[in-house]
Amino acid sequence: MEVSPAGISRAAVIELPREGLRAQLKSVLGQAGVSTGRIHLVPWDSEHLHRTQLLPPMTGTERSLFLERELAREGGGAKAISSQILRQVEDGASKDEVLVVAAPRDGLDRLLAPFLAARITPRLVTTAPLALVKAAQALSPNPVDRPTLVGHWGLSGLTLAVVSDGLLKLARQIPRLAVPGLDPLEWVVTEIQRSVRAYAQISKGGRVEQMLFGNAEAAVERVFSDPGQLETRLGLPVLNLNAIICTLLPDGAEEAAGLPAGVFLLPFGAALLAPHETPN
């Protein structure tokens, strides 16, 4: 995806080859007219961890060592850890509010290996919740400053993120459940309600006030194209992100992809990000 000041100038969905990826990757991207120096990767992984926490002021090196020790105590194997200072706050003493993002190191290495072998160094490696939040902030007609839940039914699973004061407070990535006869609306509503309760707990009673939702699955487009269904079940106003990003896409992009406009939400958000705006 290429984003210009006027909107999205080019958008395509590419299914990368599963075999011989290293040899074919550069060719596939070249045929699509993608500049290899500007690639932003958005891996979707339910094992990605997002955490916002208060830390005393320290150097970047000290913060990295502290977080490595802290996450190592929690177990789960080696992790690639990045952090970003969001703002300074007064909590009895001056502290930094820090966004921490951690990914299983072996999974990240496997993802990057074919790109690096093809001499393609991504400009940015971000996560689905961070890309989704950036897309929502760009698409929402109103500033996303009050507690907002952003949701995306994607090709790999459900991504949910709560934003408050413009900052990510909670992120969840839930794999699709392979249950015969499962009603996708019921499942999505259940996970949204869990996220709302989790935010209330970590924020000590904070309340989600609105929701922005997008869908990338053609088979359930009819269900989620009407935000009224979610509004009725959740008791929250819901904004359909598909309807907004659709107006920014080049003519025929949805038909060419064979998928709803929501499939472009994560790459759109990633395309808008700069390396200094996210733990990279």
Tab-separated table of C-alpha atoms in Angstrom, residues 1 14 16 38-46 48 50 101 103 107-108 111-112 115 122-135 152 154-157 159 173 262-273 278-280:
chain	number	residue	atom	x	y	z
A	1	MET	CA	0.000	0.000	0.000
A	14	ILE	CA	-0.571	-10.309	-2.492
A	16	LEU	CA	3.150	-14.688	-0.997
A	38	ARG	CA	9.800	0.997	2.016
A	39	ILE	CA	8.320	-2.291	3.173
A	40	HIS	CA	6.527	-2.249	6.523
A	41	LEU	CA	5.769	-5.667	8.034
A	42	VAL	CA	2.735	-6.302	10.241
A	43	PRO	CA	3.010	-9.832	11.622
A	44	TRP	CA	-0.118	-11.176	13.320
A	45	ASP	CA	0.741	-13.340	16.304
A	46	SER	CA	-1.410	-14.061	19.324
A	48	HIS	CA	2.715	-10.759	20.946
A	50	HIS	CA	1.669	-5.252	24.664
A	101	VAL	CA	6.060	-4.710	23.018
A	103	ALA	CA	7.494	-10.952	20.467
A	107	GLY	CA	8.957	-16.598	15.471
A	108	LEU	CA	10.258	-13.148	14.597
A	111	LEU	CA	9.462	-14.173	9.698
A	112	LEU	CA	12.429	-11.960	8.881
A	115	PHE	CA	13.242	-11.009	3.661
A	122	PRO	CA	11.934	-3.795	6.275
A	123	ARG	CA	11.795	-0.139	7.213
A	124	LEU	CA	9.411	-0.976	10.018
A	125	VAL	CA	8.235	-4.113	11.829
A	126	THR	CA	5.134	-3.356	13.847
A	127	THR	CA	2.265	-5.380	15.336
A	128	ALA	CA	-1.372	-5.682	14.341
A	129	PRO	CA	-2.753	-3.706	17.332
A	130	LEU	CA	-0.359	-0.793	16.747
A	131	ALA	CA	-1.104	-0.682	13.011
A	132	LEU	CA	-4.834	-0.927	13.684
A	133	VAL	CA	-4.777	1.922	16.200
A	134	LYS	CA	-2.867	4.139	13.759
A	135	ALA	CA	-5.399	3.396	11.010
A	152	HIS	CA	-10.599	-5.860	13.398
A	154	GLY	CA	-8.832	-10.134	10.045
A	155	LEU	CA	-7.595	-12.988	7.903
A	156	SER	CA	-5.700	-14.529	10.838
A	157	GLY	CA	-7.966	-13.706	13.767
A	159	THR	CA	-7.502	-7.955	16.925
A	173	GLN	CA	-5.053	-10.908	19.470
A	262	GLY	CA	-11.207	-3.875	5.839
A	263	VAL	CA	-8.405	-6.087	4.525
A	264	PHE	CA	-6.452	-2.880	3.881
A	265	LEU	CA	-6.773	-1.495	7.434
A	266	LEU	CA	-3.593	-3.007	8.905
A	267	PRO	CA	-1.318	-2.163	5.939
A	268	PHE	CA	-2.878	1.309	5.853
A	269	GLY	CA	-1.993	1.884	9.499
A	270	ALA	CA	1.508	0.506	8.990
A	271	ALA	CA	2.055	2.702	5.938
A	272	LEU	CA	1.246	5.758	8.052
A	273	LEU	CA	3.681	4.834	10.827
A	278	THR	CA	6.254	2.684	17.434
A	279	PRO	CA	8.589	0.231	19.152
A	280	ASN	CA	10.426	-1.137	16.124
